[in-house]
Amino acid sequence: MDRPIIDISQPLRPSLPVWPGDTPFTEERTWAYGPDCPVNVSALRLSTHSGTHADAPLHYDPAGAPIGAVDLDTYVGPARVIDLRGKGPLATPDMIAPHLDASVRRVLIRSWDLFPHDRWEEAFMAIAPDAIDLLAGRGVVLIGTDAPSIDPQDSKTMGAHLRVKAAGMHILEGLVLDDVEAGDYELIALPLKLANLDSSPVRAVLRRLPE
Ligand SMILES: Nc1ccccc1C(=O)C[C@H](N)C(=O)O
Ligand SMILES: [Zn+2]
Ligand SMILES: [Zn+2]
């Protein structure tokens, strides 16, 4: 069976919308191909939470592991995409529970009809802390979302992140699920081996599961 790759990652470019106040994405050419130079080499500067990314425990726990030290198995394997479009600003246990079964280890939530590639959209769907508890209780090890955070933009308590910490779960944020039907897939979304940092951009992809 053909299992084409479905790219669920944001393009990283200077116009990338970023969290208010965070580091904008910039790029520059350090060496430019030309008569005296046989190569192009560039430099980039970006927030660790740019685009589609994986939070490290260090993001919400000062003693937490940096992204370069996380267990990579979490980011590769079967994942269930669930469609919560139009269900409001907060994903609750009642919304999520009907989509789960004992086999599900990774859950990716779709909340946008169309991913807001060209603007920062602060009215994104967050995930209720007790929904994280439900997922953890069902054996889910990774929660992903097409929103830029699992907590509301104005959160000061980071309730969902702290429940993720308590459960030892992992997080993907900023996924692009516009072209993905609800269902089960193989997820591949490995973070960079950034030795000291709180998050890493990922190239997240899905494939149909082998029959
Ligand atoms: N860039 C930030 C700067 C300050 C506070 C939050 C962010 C975020 O991007 C949210 C983040 N992705 C999160 O894991 O919730
Ligand atoms: Zn993040
Ligand atoms: Zn986060």
GROMACS .gro file of N, CA and C in nm, residues 108-176:
model
  207
  108LEU      N    1  -0.354   1.405   1.835
  108LEU     CA    2  -0.331   1.533   1.769
  108LEU      C    3  -0.466   1.599   1.747
  109ILE      N    4  -0.482   1.718   1.804
  109ILE     CA    5  -0.611   1.787   1.799
  109ILE      C    6  -0.612   1.889   1.686
  110ARG      N    7  -0.717   1.878   1.601
  110ARG     CA    8  -0.740   1.978   1.496
  110ARG      C    9  -0.848   2.073   1.544
  111SER      N   10  -0.817   2.203   1.544
  111SER     CA   11  -0.915   2.303   1.589
  111SER      C   12  -0.943   2.408   1.482
  112TRP      N   13  -0.853   2.424   1.385
  112TRP     CA   14  -0.872   2.527   1.283
  112TRP      C   15  -0.940   2.468   1.160
  113ASP      N   16  -1.036   2.543   1.100
  113ASP     CA   17  -1.082   2.508   0.966
  113ASP      C   18  -0.968   2.528   0.868
  114LEU      N   19  -0.907   2.649   0.880
  114LEU     CA   20  -0.789   2.681   0.799
  114LEU      C   21  -0.682   2.735   0.892
  115PHE      N   22  -0.564   2.678   0.886
  115PHE     CA   23  -0.456   2.722   0.974
  115PHE      C   24  -0.423   2.868   0.942
  116PRO      N   25  -0.410   2.956   1.044
  116PRO     CA   26  -0.382   3.098   1.018
  116PRO      C   27  -0.235   3.124   0.988
  117HIS      N   28  -0.195   3.089   0.865
  117HIS     CA   29  -0.053   3.103   0.828
  117HIS      C   30  -0.007   3.249   0.824
  118ASP      N   31  -0.101   3.341   0.796
  118ASP     CA   32  -0.055   3.478   0.767
  118ASP      C   33  -0.088   3.577   0.878
  119ARG      N   34  -0.131   3.527   0.995
  119ARG     CA   35  -0.162   3.620   1.105
  119ARG      C   36  -0.147   3.547   1.237
  120TRP      N   37  -0.117   3.624   1.344
  120TRP     CA   38  -0.119   3.564   1.477
  120TRP      C   39  -0.264   3.562   1.525
  121GLU      N   40  -0.313   3.446   1.555
  121GLU     CA   41  -0.452   3.430   1.598
  121GLU      C   42  -0.454   3.392   1.746
  122GLU      N   43  -0.488   3.492   1.830
  122GLU     CA   44  -0.479   3.464   1.975
  122GLU      C   45  -0.598   3.384   2.027
  123ALA      N   46  -0.706   3.379   1.947
  123ALA     CA   47  -0.826   3.306   1.993
  123ALA      C   48  -0.814   3.160   1.953
  124PHE      N   49  -0.711   3.095   2.003
  124PHE     CA   50  -0.693   2.954   1.967
  124PHE      C   51  -0.754   2.863   2.073
  125MET      N   52  -0.776   2.737   2.035
  125MET     CA   53  -0.832   2.638   2.129
  125MET      C   54  -0.721   2.588   2.221
  126ALA      N   55  -0.741   2.610   2.350
  126ALA     CA   56  -0.649   2.555   2.451
  126ALA      C   57  -0.704   2.420   2.497
  127ILE      N   58  -0.628   2.354   2.583
  127ILE     CA   59  -0.670   2.223   2.633
  127ILE      C   60  -0.686   2.234   2.785
  128ALA      N   61  -0.799   2.192   2.836
  128ALA     CA   62  -0.824   2.202   2.980
  128ALA      C   63  -0.729   2.109   3.057
  129PRO      N   64  -0.680   2.154   3.172
  129PRO     CA   65  -0.591   2.067   3.250
  129PRO      C   66  -0.651   1.931   3.280
  130ASP      N   67  -0.783   1.926   3.307
  130ASP     CA   68  -0.842   1.794   3.337
  130ASP      C   69  -0.855   1.709   3.211
  131ALA      N   70  -0.847   1.772   3.094
  131ALA     CA   71  -0.842   1.693   2.971
  131ALA      C   72  -0.704   1.627   2.957
  132ILE      N   73  -0.599   1.696   3.001
  132ILE     CA   74  -0.465   1.636   3.002
  132ILE      C   75  -0.465   1.517   3.099
  133ASP      N   76  -0.530   1.535   3.214
  133ASP     CA   77  -0.538   1.425   3.312
  133ASP      C   78  -0.610   1.305   3.253
  134LEU      N   79  -0.718   1.330   3.177
  134LEU     CA   80  -0.791   1.221   3.112
  134LEU      C   81  -0.699   1.147   3.015
  135LEU      N   82  -0.628   1.223   2.932
  135LEU     CA   83  -0.538   1.162   2.833
  135LEU      C   84  -0.430   1.079   2.904
  136ALA      N   85  -0.371   1.138   3.007
  136ALA     CA   86  -0.266   1.066   3.080
  136ALA      C   87  -0.321   0.937   3.141
  137GLY      N   88  -0.441   0.947   3.195
  137GLY     CA   89  -0.503   0.829   3.257
  137GLY      C   90  -0.533   0.718   3.158
  138ARG      N   91  -0.548   0.755   3.030
  138ARG     CA   92  -0.575   0.656   2.925
  138ARG      C   93  -0.445   0.608   2.859
  139GLY      N   94  -0.329   0.653   2.913
  139GLY     CA   95  -0.201   0.603   2.860
  139GLY      C   96  -0.145   0.683   2.744
  140VAL      N   97  -0.201   0.802   2.720
  140VAL     CA   98  -0.150   0.886   2.611
  140VAL      C   99  -0.016   0.950   2.655
  141VAL      N  100   0.084   0.942   2.567
  141VAL     CA  101   0.218   0.993   2.601
  141VAL      C  102   0.251   1.123   2.529
  142LEU      N  103   0.176   1.154   2.424
  142LEU     CA  104   0.201   1.278   2.350
  142LEU      C  105   0.069   1.343   2.312
  143ILE      N  106   0.059   1.473   2.342
  143ILE     CA  107  -0.057   1.553   2.301
  143ILE      C  108  -0.005   1.656   2.201
  144GLY      N  109  -0.068   1.660   2.084
  144GLY     CA  110  -0.034   1.758   1.981
  144GLY      C  111  -0.155   1.843   1.949
  145THR      N  112  -0.126   1.965   1.900
  145THR     CA  113  -0.234   2.057   1.866
  145THR      C  114  -0.193   2.147   1.751
  146ASP      N  115  -0.293   2.195   1.677
  146ASP     CA  116  -0.264   2.293   1.571
  146ASP      C  117  -0.262   2.435   1.629
  147ALA      N  118  -0.285   2.447   1.757
  147ALA     CA  119  -0.277   2.577   1.826
  147ALA      C  120  -0.131   2.603   1.866
  148PRO      N  121  -0.098   2.729   1.895
  148PRO     CA  122   0.041   2.760   1.931
  148PRO      C  123   0.078   2.724   2.075
  149SER      N  124  -0.025   2.685   2.153
  149SER     CA  125  -0.001   2.645   2.291
  149SER      C  126  -0.115   2.556   2.338
  150ILE      N  127  -0.087   2.472   2.436
  150ILE     CA  128  -0.196   2.393   2.497
  150ILE      C  129  -0.265   2.473   2.608
  151ASP      N  130  -0.205   2.586   2.650
  151ASP     CA  131  -0.269   2.676   2.746
  151ASP      C  132  -0.314   2.803   2.674
  152PRO      N  133  -0.413   2.874   2.730
  152PRO     CA  134  -0.457   2.998   2.667
  152PRO      C  135  -0.345   3.101   2.661
  153GLN      N  136  -0.353   3.191   2.566
  153GLN     CA  137  -0.244   3.287   2.547
  153GLN      C  138  -0.220   3.371   2.672
  154ASP      N  139  -0.327   3.399   2.747
  154ASP     CA  140  -0.312   3.486   2.866
  154ASP      C  141  -0.292   3.404   2.994
  155SER      N  142  -0.265   3.275   2.980
  155SER     CA  143  -0.249   3.192   3.100
  155SER      C  144  -0.128   3.237   3.183
  156LYS      N  145  -0.149   3.245   3.311
  156LYS     CA  146  -0.036   3.275   3.402
  156LYS      C  147  -0.003   3.150   3.485
  157THR      N  148  -0.098   3.053   3.481
  157THR     CA  149  -0.078   2.933   3.564
  157THR      C  150  -0.022   2.815   3.485
  158MET      N  151  -0.036   2.822   3.349
  158MET     CA  152   0.016   2.714   3.264
  158MET      C  153  -0.040   2.579   3.311
  159GLY      N  154  -0.171   2.577   3.343
  159GLY     CA  155  -0.231   2.458   3.402
  159GLY      C  156  -0.214   2.331   3.319
  160ALA      N  157  -0.233   2.342   3.189
  160ALA     CA  158  -0.223   2.223   3.104
  160ALA      C  159  -0.077   2.174   3.097
  161HIS      N  160   0.015   2.270   3.084
  161HIS     CA  161   0.157   2.230   3.079
  161HIS      C  162   0.198   2.160   3.209
  162LEU      N  163   0.147   2.210   3.321
  162LEU     CA  164   0.187   2.150   3.450
  162LEU      C  165   0.126   2.013   3.469
  163ARG      N  166   0.009   1.988   3.407
  163ARG     CA  167  -0.047   1.853   3.413
  163ARG      C  168   0.034   1.758   3.322
  164VAL      N  169   0.081   1.815   3.211
  164VAL     CA  170   0.171   1.736   3.123
  164VAL      C  171   0.296   1.699   3.200
  165LYS      N  172   0.350   1.796   3.274
  165LYS     CA  173   0.470   1.768   3.356
  165LYS      C  174   0.441   1.658   3.457
  166ALA      N  175   0.327   1.669   3.524
  166ALA     CA  176   0.293   1.570   3.629
  166ALA      C  177   0.282   1.429   3.570
  167ALA      N  178   0.236   1.422   3.446
  167ALA     CA  179   0.214   1.291   3.383
  167ALA      C  180   0.334   1.244   3.302
  168GLY      N  181   0.435   1.330   3.287
  168GLY     CA  182   0.551   1.293   3.206
  168GLY      C  183   0.516   1.278   3.059
  169MET      N  184   0.415   1.351   3.014
  169MET     CA  185   0.376   1.347   2.873
  169MET      C  186   0.463   1.443   2.792
  170HIS      N  187   0.442   1.442   2.660
  170HIS     CA  188   0.516   1.531   2.570
  170HIS      C  189   0.417   1.610   2.485
  171ILE      N  190   0.467   1.718   2.425
  171ILE     CA  191   0.380   1.816   2.358
  171ILE      C  192   0.434   1.850   2.219
  172LEU      N  193   0.341   1.856   2.122
  172LEU     CA  194   0.369   1.919   1.992
  172LEU      C  195   0.270   2.033   1.975
  173GLU      N  196   0.317   2.148   1.931
  173GLU     CA  197   0.229   2.263   1.909
  173GLU      C  198   0.254   2.320   1.769
  174GLY      N  199   0.154   2.389   1.719
  174GLY     CA  200   0.170   2.456   1.590
  174GLY      C  201   0.163   2.361   1.472
  175LEU      N  202   0.096   2.246   1.489
  175LEU     CA  203   0.077   2.153   1.377
  175LEU      C  204  -0.014   2.214   1.272
  176VAL      N  205  -0.004   2.167   1.150
  176VAL     CA  206  -0.094   2.212   1.042
  176VAL      C  207  -0.175   2.091   0.996
   0.00000   0.00000   0.00000
